[in-house]
Coordinates of C-alpha atoms in Angstrom, one line a residue:
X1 CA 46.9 -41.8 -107.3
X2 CA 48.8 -44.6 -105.7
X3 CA 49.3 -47.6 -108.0
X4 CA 49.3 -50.9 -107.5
X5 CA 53.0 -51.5 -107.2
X6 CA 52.8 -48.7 -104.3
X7 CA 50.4 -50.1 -102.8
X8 CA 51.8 -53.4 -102.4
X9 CA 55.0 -51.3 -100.9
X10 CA 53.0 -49.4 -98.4
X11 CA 51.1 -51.8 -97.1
X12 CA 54.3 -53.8 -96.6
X13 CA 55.5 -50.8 -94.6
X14 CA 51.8 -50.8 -92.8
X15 CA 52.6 -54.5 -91.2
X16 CA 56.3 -53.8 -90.0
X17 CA 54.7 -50.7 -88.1
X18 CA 51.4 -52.5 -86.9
X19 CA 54.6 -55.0 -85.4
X20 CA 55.9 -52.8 -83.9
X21 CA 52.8 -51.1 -82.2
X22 CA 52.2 -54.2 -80.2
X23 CA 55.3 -55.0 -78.9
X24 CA 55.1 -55.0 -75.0
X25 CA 58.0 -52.1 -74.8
X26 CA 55.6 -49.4 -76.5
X27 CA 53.4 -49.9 -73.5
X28 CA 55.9 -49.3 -70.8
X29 CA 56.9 -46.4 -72.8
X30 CA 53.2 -45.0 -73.1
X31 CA 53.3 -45.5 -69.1
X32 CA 56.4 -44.3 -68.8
X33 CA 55.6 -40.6 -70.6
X34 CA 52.2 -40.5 -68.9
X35 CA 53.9 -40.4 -65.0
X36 CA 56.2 -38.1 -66.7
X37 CA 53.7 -35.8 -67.6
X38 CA 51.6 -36.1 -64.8
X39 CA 54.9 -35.4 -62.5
X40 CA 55.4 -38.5 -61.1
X41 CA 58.8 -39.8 -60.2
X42 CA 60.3 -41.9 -63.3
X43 CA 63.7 -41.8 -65.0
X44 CA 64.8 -39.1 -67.0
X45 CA 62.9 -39.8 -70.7
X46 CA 64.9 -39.8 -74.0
X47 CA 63.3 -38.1 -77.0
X48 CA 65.2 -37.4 -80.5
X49 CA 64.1 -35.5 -83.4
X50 CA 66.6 -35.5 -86.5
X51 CA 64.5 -32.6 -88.2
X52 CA 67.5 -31.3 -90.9
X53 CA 68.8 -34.5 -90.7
X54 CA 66.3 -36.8 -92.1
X55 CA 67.3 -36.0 -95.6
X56 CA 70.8 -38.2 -94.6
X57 CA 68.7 -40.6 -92.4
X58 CA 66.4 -41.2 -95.6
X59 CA 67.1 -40.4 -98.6
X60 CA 64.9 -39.0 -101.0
X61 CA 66.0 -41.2 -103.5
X62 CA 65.7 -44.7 -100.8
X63 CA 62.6 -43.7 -101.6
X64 CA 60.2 -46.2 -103.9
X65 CA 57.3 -45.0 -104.7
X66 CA 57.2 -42.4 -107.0
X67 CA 54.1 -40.4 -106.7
X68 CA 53.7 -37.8 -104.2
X69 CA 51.0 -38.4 -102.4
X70 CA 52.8 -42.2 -102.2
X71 CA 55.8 -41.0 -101.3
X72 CA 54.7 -39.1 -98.0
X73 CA 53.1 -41.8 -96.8
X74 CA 56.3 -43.7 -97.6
X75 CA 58.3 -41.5 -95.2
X76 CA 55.9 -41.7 -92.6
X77 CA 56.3 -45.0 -92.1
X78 CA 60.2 -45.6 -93.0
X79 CA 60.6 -42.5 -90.3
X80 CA 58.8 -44.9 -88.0
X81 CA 60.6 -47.8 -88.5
X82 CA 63.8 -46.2 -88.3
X83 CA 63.0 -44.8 -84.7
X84 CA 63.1 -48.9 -83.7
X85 CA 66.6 -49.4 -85.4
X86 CA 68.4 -46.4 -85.9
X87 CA 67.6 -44.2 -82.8
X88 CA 65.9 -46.1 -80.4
X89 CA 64.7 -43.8 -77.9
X90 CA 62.0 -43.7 -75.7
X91 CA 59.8 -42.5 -78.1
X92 CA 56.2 -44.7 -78.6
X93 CA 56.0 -46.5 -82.7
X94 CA 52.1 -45.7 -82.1
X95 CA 49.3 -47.5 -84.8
X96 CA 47.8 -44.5 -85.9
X97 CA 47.4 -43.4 -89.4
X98 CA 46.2 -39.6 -89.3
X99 CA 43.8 -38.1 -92.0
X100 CA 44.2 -34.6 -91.1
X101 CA 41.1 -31.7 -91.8
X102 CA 41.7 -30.1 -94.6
X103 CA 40.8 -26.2 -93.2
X104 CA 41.0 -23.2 -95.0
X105 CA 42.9 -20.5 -93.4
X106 CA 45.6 -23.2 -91.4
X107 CA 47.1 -25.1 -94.4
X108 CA 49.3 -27.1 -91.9
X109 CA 45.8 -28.7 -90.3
X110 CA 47.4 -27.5 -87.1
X111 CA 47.6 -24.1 -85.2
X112 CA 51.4 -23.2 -85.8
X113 CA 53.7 -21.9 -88.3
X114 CA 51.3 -21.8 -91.4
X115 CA 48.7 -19.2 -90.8
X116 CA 47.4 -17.0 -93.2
X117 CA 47.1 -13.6 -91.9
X118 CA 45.9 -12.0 -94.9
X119 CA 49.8 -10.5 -95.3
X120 CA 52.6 -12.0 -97.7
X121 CA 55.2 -13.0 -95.6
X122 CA 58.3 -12.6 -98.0
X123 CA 62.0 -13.5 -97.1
X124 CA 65.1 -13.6 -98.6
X125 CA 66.4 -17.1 -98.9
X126 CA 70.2 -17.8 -98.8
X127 CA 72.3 -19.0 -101.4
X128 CA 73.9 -21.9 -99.0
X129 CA 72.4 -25.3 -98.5
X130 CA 70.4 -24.7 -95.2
X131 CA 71.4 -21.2 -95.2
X132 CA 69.7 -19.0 -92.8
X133 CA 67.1 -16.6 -94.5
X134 CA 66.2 -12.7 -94.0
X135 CA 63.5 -11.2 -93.4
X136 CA 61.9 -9.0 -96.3
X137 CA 59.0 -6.3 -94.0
X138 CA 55.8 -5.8 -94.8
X139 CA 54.1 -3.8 -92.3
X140 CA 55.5 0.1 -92.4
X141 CA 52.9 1.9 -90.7
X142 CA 50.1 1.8 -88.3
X143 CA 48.0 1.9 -91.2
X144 CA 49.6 -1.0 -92.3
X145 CA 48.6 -3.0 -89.4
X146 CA 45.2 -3.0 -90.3
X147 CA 46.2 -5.4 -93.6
X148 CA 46.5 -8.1 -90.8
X149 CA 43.3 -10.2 -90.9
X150 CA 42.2 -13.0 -89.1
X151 CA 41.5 -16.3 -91.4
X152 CA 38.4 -17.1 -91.8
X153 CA 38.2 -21.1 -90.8
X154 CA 37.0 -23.4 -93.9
X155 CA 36.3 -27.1 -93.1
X156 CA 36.5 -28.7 -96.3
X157 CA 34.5 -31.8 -95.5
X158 CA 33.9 -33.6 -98.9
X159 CA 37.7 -33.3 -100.4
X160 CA 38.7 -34.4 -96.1
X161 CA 36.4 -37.6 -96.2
X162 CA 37.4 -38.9 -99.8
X163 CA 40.7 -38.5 -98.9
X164 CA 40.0 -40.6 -95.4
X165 CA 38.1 -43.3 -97.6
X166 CA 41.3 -43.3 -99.3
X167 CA 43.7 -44.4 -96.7
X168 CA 41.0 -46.4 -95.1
X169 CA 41.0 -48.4 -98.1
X170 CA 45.1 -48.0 -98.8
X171 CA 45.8 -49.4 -95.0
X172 CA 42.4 -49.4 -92.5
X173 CA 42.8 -53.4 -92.2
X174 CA 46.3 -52.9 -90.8
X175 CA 46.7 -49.5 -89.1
X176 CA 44.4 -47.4 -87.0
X177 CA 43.5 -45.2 -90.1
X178 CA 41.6 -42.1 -88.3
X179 CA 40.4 -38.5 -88.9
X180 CA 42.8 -35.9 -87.0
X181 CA 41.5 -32.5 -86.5
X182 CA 43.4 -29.5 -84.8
X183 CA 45.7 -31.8 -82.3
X184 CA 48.4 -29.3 -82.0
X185 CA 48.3 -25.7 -80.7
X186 CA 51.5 -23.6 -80.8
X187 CA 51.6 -19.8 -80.6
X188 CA 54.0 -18.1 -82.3
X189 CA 53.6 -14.0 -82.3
X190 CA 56.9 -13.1 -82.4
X191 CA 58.0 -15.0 -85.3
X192 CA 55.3 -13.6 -87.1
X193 CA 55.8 -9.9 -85.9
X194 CA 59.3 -10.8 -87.2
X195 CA 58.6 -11.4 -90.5
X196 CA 56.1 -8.5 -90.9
X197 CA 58.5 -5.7 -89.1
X198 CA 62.3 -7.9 -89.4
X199 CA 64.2 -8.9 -86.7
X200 CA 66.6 -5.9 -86.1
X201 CA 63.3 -3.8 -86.9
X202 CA 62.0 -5.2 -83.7
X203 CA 64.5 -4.3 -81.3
X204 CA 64.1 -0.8 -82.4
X205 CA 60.6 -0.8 -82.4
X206 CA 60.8 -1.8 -78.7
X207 CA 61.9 2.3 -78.4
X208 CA 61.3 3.7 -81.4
X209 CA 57.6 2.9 -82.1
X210 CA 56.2 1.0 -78.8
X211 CA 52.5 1.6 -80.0
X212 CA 53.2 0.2 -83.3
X213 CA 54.6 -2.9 -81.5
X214 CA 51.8 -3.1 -79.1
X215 CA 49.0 -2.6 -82.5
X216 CA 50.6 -5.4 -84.0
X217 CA 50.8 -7.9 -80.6
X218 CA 47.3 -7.0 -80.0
X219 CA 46.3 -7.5 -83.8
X220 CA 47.9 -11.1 -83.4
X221 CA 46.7 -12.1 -80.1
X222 CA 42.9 -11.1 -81.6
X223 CA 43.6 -13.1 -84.2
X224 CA 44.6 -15.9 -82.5
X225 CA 42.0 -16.0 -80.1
X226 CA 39.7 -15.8 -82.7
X227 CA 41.2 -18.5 -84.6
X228 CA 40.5 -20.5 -81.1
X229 CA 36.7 -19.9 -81.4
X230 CA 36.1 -20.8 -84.8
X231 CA 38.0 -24.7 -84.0
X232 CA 35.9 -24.7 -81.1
X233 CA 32.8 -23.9 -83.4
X234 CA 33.4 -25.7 -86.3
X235 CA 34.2 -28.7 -83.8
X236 CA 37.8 -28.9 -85.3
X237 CA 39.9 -29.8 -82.3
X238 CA 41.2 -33.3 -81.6
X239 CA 42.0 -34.4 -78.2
X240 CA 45.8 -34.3 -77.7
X241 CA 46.4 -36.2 -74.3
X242 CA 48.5 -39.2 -76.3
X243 CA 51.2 -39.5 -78.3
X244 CA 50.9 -35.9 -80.3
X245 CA 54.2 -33.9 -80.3
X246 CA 53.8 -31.1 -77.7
X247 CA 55.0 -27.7 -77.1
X248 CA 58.4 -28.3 -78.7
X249 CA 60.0 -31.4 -77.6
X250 CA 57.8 -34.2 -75.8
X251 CA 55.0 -36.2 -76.0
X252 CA 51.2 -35.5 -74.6
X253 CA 50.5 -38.8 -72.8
X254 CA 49.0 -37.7 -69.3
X255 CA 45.5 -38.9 -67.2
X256 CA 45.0 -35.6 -65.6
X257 CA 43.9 -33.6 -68.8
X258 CA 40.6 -34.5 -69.4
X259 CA 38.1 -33.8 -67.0
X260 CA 35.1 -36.3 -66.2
X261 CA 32.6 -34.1 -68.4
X262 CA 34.2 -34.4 -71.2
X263 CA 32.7 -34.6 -74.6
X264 CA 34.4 -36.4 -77.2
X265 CA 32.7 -34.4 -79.5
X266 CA 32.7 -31.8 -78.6
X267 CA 36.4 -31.1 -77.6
X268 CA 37.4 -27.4 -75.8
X269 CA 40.6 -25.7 -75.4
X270 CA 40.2 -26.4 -71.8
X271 CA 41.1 -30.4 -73.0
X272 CA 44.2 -29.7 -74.6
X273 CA 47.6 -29.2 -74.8
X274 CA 49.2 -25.9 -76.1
X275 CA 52.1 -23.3 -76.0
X276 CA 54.0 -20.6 -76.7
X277 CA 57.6 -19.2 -77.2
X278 CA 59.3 -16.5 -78.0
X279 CA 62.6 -17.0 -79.3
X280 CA 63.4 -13.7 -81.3
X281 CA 62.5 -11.9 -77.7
X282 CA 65.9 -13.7 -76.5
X283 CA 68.2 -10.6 -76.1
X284 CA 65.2 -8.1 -74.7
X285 CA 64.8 -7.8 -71.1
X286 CA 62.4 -9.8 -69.2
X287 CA 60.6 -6.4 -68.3
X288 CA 60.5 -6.1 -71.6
X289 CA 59.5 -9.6 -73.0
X290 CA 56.5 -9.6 -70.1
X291 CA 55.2 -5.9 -71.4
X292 CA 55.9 -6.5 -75.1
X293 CA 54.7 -10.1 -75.9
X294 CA 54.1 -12.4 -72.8
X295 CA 51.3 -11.0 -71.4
X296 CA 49.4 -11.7 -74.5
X297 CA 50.5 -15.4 -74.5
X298 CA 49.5 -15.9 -71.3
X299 CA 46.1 -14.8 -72.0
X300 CA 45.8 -16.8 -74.7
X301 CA 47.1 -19.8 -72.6
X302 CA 44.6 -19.0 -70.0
X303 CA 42.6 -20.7 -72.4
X304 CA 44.2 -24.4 -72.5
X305 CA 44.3 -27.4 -70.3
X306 CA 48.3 -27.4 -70.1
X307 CA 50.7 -25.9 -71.6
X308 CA 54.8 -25.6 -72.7
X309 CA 56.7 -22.6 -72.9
X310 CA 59.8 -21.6 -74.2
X311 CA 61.7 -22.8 -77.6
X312 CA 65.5 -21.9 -78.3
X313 CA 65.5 -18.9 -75.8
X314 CA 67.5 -19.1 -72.6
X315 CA 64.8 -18.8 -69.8
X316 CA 66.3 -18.5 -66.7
X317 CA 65.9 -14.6 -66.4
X318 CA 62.6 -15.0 -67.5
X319 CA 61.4 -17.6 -65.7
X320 CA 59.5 -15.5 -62.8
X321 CA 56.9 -14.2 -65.5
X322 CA 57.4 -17.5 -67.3
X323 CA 55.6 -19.7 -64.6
X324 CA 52.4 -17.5 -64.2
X325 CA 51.3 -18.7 -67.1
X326 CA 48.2 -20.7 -66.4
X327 CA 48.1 -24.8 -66.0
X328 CA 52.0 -24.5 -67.3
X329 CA 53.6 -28.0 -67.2
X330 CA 56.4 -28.1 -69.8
X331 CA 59.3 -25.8 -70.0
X332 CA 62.0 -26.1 -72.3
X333 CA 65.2 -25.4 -71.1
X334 CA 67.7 -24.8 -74.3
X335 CA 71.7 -25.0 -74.4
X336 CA 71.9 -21.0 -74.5
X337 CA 70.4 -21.2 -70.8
X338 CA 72.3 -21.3 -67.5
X339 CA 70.6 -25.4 -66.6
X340 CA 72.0 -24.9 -63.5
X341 CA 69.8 -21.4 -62.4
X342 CA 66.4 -23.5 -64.3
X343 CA 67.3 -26.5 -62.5
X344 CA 67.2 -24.2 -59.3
X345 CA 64.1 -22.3 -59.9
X346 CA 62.2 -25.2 -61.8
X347 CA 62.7 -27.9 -59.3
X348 CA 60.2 -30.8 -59.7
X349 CA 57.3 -28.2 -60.1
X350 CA 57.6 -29.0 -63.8
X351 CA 58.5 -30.8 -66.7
X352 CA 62.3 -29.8 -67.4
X353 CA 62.6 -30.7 -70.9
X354 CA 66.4 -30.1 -71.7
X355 CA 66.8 -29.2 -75.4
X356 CA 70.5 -31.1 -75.3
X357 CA 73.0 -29.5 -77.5
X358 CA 72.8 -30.6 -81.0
X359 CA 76.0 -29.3 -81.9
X360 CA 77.3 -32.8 -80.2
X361 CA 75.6 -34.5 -82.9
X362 CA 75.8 -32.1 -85.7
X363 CA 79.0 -30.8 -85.5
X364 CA 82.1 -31.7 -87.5
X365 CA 83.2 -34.9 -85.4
X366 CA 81.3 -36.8 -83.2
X367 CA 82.7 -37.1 -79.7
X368 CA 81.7 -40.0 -77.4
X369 CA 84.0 -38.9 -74.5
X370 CA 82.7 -35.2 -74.9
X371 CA 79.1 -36.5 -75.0
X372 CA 79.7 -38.8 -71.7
X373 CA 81.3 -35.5 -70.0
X374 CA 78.2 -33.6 -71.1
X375 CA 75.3 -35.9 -69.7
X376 CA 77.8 -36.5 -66.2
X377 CA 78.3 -32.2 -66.3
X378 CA 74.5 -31.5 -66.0
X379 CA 72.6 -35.0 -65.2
X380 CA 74.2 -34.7 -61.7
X381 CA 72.3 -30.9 -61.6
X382 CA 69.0 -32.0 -62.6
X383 CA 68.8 -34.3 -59.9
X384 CA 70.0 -32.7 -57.3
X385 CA 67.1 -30.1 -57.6
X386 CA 64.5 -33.1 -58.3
X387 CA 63.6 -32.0 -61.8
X388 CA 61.4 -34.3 -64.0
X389 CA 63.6 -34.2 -67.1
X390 CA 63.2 -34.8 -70.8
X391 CA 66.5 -35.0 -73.3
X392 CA 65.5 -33.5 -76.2
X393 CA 67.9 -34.0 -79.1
X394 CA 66.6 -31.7 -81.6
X395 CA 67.8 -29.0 -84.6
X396 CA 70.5 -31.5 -85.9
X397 CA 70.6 -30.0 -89.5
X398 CA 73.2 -32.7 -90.8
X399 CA 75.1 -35.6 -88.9
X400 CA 77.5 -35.2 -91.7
X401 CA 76.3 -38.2 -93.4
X402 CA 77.0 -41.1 -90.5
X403 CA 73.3 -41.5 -89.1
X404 CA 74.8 -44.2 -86.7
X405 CA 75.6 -41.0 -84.3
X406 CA 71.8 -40.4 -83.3
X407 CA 72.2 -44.4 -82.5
X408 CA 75.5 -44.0 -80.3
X409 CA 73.9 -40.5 -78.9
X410 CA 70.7 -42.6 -77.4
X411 CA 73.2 -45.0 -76.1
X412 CA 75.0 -42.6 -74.6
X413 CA 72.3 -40.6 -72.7
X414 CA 71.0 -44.2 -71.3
X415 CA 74.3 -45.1 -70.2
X416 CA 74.3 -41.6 -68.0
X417 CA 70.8 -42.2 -67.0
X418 CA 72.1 -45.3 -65.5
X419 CA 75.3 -43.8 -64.1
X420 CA 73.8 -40.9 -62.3
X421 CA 70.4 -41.9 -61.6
X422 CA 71.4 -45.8 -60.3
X423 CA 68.6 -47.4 -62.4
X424 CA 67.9 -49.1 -65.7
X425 CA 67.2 -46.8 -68.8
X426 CA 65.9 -49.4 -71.3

């Protein structure tokens, strides 16, 4: 429980952030991702995302409060307030408080990496400080593909609700505290074929055991569409047109989601945003990635009102089967891909949302002039071909303990913006 010390902290926290909310800049920047989305001509948008390096940015022990449950909330808000000083990107400080569902069966609240197929997923965990990790199989056999079962969805109503009275007591009079159901839809088959089968296992099972690959795909994609239904049925999704995180980089802001029948209670897959990648599919052939994995994906896209593709993978071989999948509007575009081939194929057809090289940012010095040489290499490119680009400064594990360079990075990107495209980036 949060005590009354805590409570006096948070709710401290609550009013900086309610400030922030309604400052005028948070509506051009709402505007300014909704023409994005919707394709219409606007600067190149600037979104960072220190993942890994949060732990430098905030400190576990800046921290105040002291119990858990306090302590999330805590760096919730801090994360928000440090967006204002410490990045400043173009990313919206919005009001909202989310209570999330809890649900049986997606422990995250979310469709995305937490399912529970009914399978341990066990891994070997490295020694080093964010150390990579390996995978530890569980599927053997086509026998063993029947232990993959589809969750059964759980809407735990009473324990959800107390917990919303909660926060609607702990903040309601300053923030928009409200229930969040499913808002984000991401699917992920290869990562968890990965972990069942291993990663070199997969790359031979591409020749060795094809119909074992394909049983396992199909399993999955089942799964997942069933998973679909049951939100739909147990009225679980939450409209995602605003400032959710999307696909992986980028916000959801658009007007040309929802259609005029739309029931806000009643919200179908045809209303939201989703998407799909496939990043351990990165050295297999696109002939390959279409018969192996992307065929599913796109039929479980078929499904959704827009959708992103793509994560870490370089795309530009790929990017024929890529864009037939269905009401596709994001693509990510990572720094193992050739931007200049995207940029070519892409055009201003979609959303080109550059995954920037973190490596700028994490790596053992941080370069201003090799940052300005970056942005004036491939910002030139982008607008040549008309793109409607996103910088997307993500997977920064450490900024070797100077969090001013996510500061100087922002800086930097709007000082190319300005350069290349002629116009104000603020």
């Amino acid at each position: 429980m949060v005590d009354t010390n805590e409570r006096t902290v948070l709710r401290g926290l609550a009013r900086q952030v309610d400030e922030l909310g309604h400052l005028p800049v948070m509506e051009r920047r709402r505007e300014l991702w909704r023409a994005h989305n919707d394709l219409e001509r606007v600067r190149p948008l600037i979104a960072v995302f220190p993942e890994g390096s949060w732990n430098e940015l905030l400190p576990e022990e800046s921290l105040v409060c002291k119990n858990e449950e306090a302590r999330s909330i805590e760096r919730d808000l801090r994360s928000r307030l440090y967006y204002h000083t410490g990045i400043c990107d173009d990313a919206v400080i919005e009001r909202t408080f989310k209570v999330r569902k809890l649900i049986d069966g997606l422990p995250g609240g979310t469709i995305d990496l937490w399912v529970d197929w009914g399978v341990p997923l066990r891994r070997t965990e490295s020694s080093a400080s964010k150390g990579a990790y390996s995978f530890d199989p569980v599927i053997h056999t086509m026998e063993d593909v029947k232990k993959i079962r589809t969750p059964v969805l759980r809407y735990r109503e009473k324990e959800t609700l107390e917990q919303l009275e909660r926060m609607q007591d702990l903040l309601g009079d300053i923030l928009d505290v409200r229930l969040c159901g499913v808002d984000y839809v991401a699917f992920h088959i290869m990562y968890y074929y990965t972990h069942m089968r291993g990663l070199e296992q997969m790359l031979y099972d591409l020749y060795d055991e094809p119909e074992l690959f394909h049983a396992i795909v199909d399993r999955l994609e089942q799964g997942y569409h069933s998973i679909v239904d049951q939100c739909e049925e147990l009225g679980l999704f939450e409209r995602n047109d605003n400032g959710t995180y999307q696909s992986t980089g980028g916000f959801g802001y658009t007007s040309t989601l929802i259609p005029p029948d739309f029931d806000p209670a009643h919200v179908r897959p045809s209303d939201l945003w989703a998407c799909a990648e496939a990043q351990e599919m990165a050295p297999v052939s696109p002939d390959q990635t279409e018969e192996f994995c992307m065929q599913a994906e796109r039929r479980l896209l078929r499904r959704f009102g827009r959708n992103g593709y793509a994560c870490c993978e370089p795309v530009q071989d790929k990017l024929p089967y890529i864009r037939q999948i269905h009401a596709l509007r994001r693509i990510s575009v990572s720094p193992f891909a050739d931007i200049e081939a995207c940029a070519r194929q892409l055009k201003d057809e979609y959303i080109f949302s550059w995954k920037c090289s973190p490596f700028l940012v994490c790596g053992p010095v941080f370069d201003e002039d090799e940052i300005r040489a970056y942005f004036r290499k491939y910002l030139p490119v982008l607008k040549e071909h008309g793109c409607h680009v996103e910088m997307i400064l993500a997977d920064t594990h450490t900024c070797h303990g100077e969090p001013e360079r996510f500061l100087r990075w922002t800086a930097l990107a709007r000082e190319a913006i300005a350069e290349v495209y002629g116009c104000k980036a603020d």
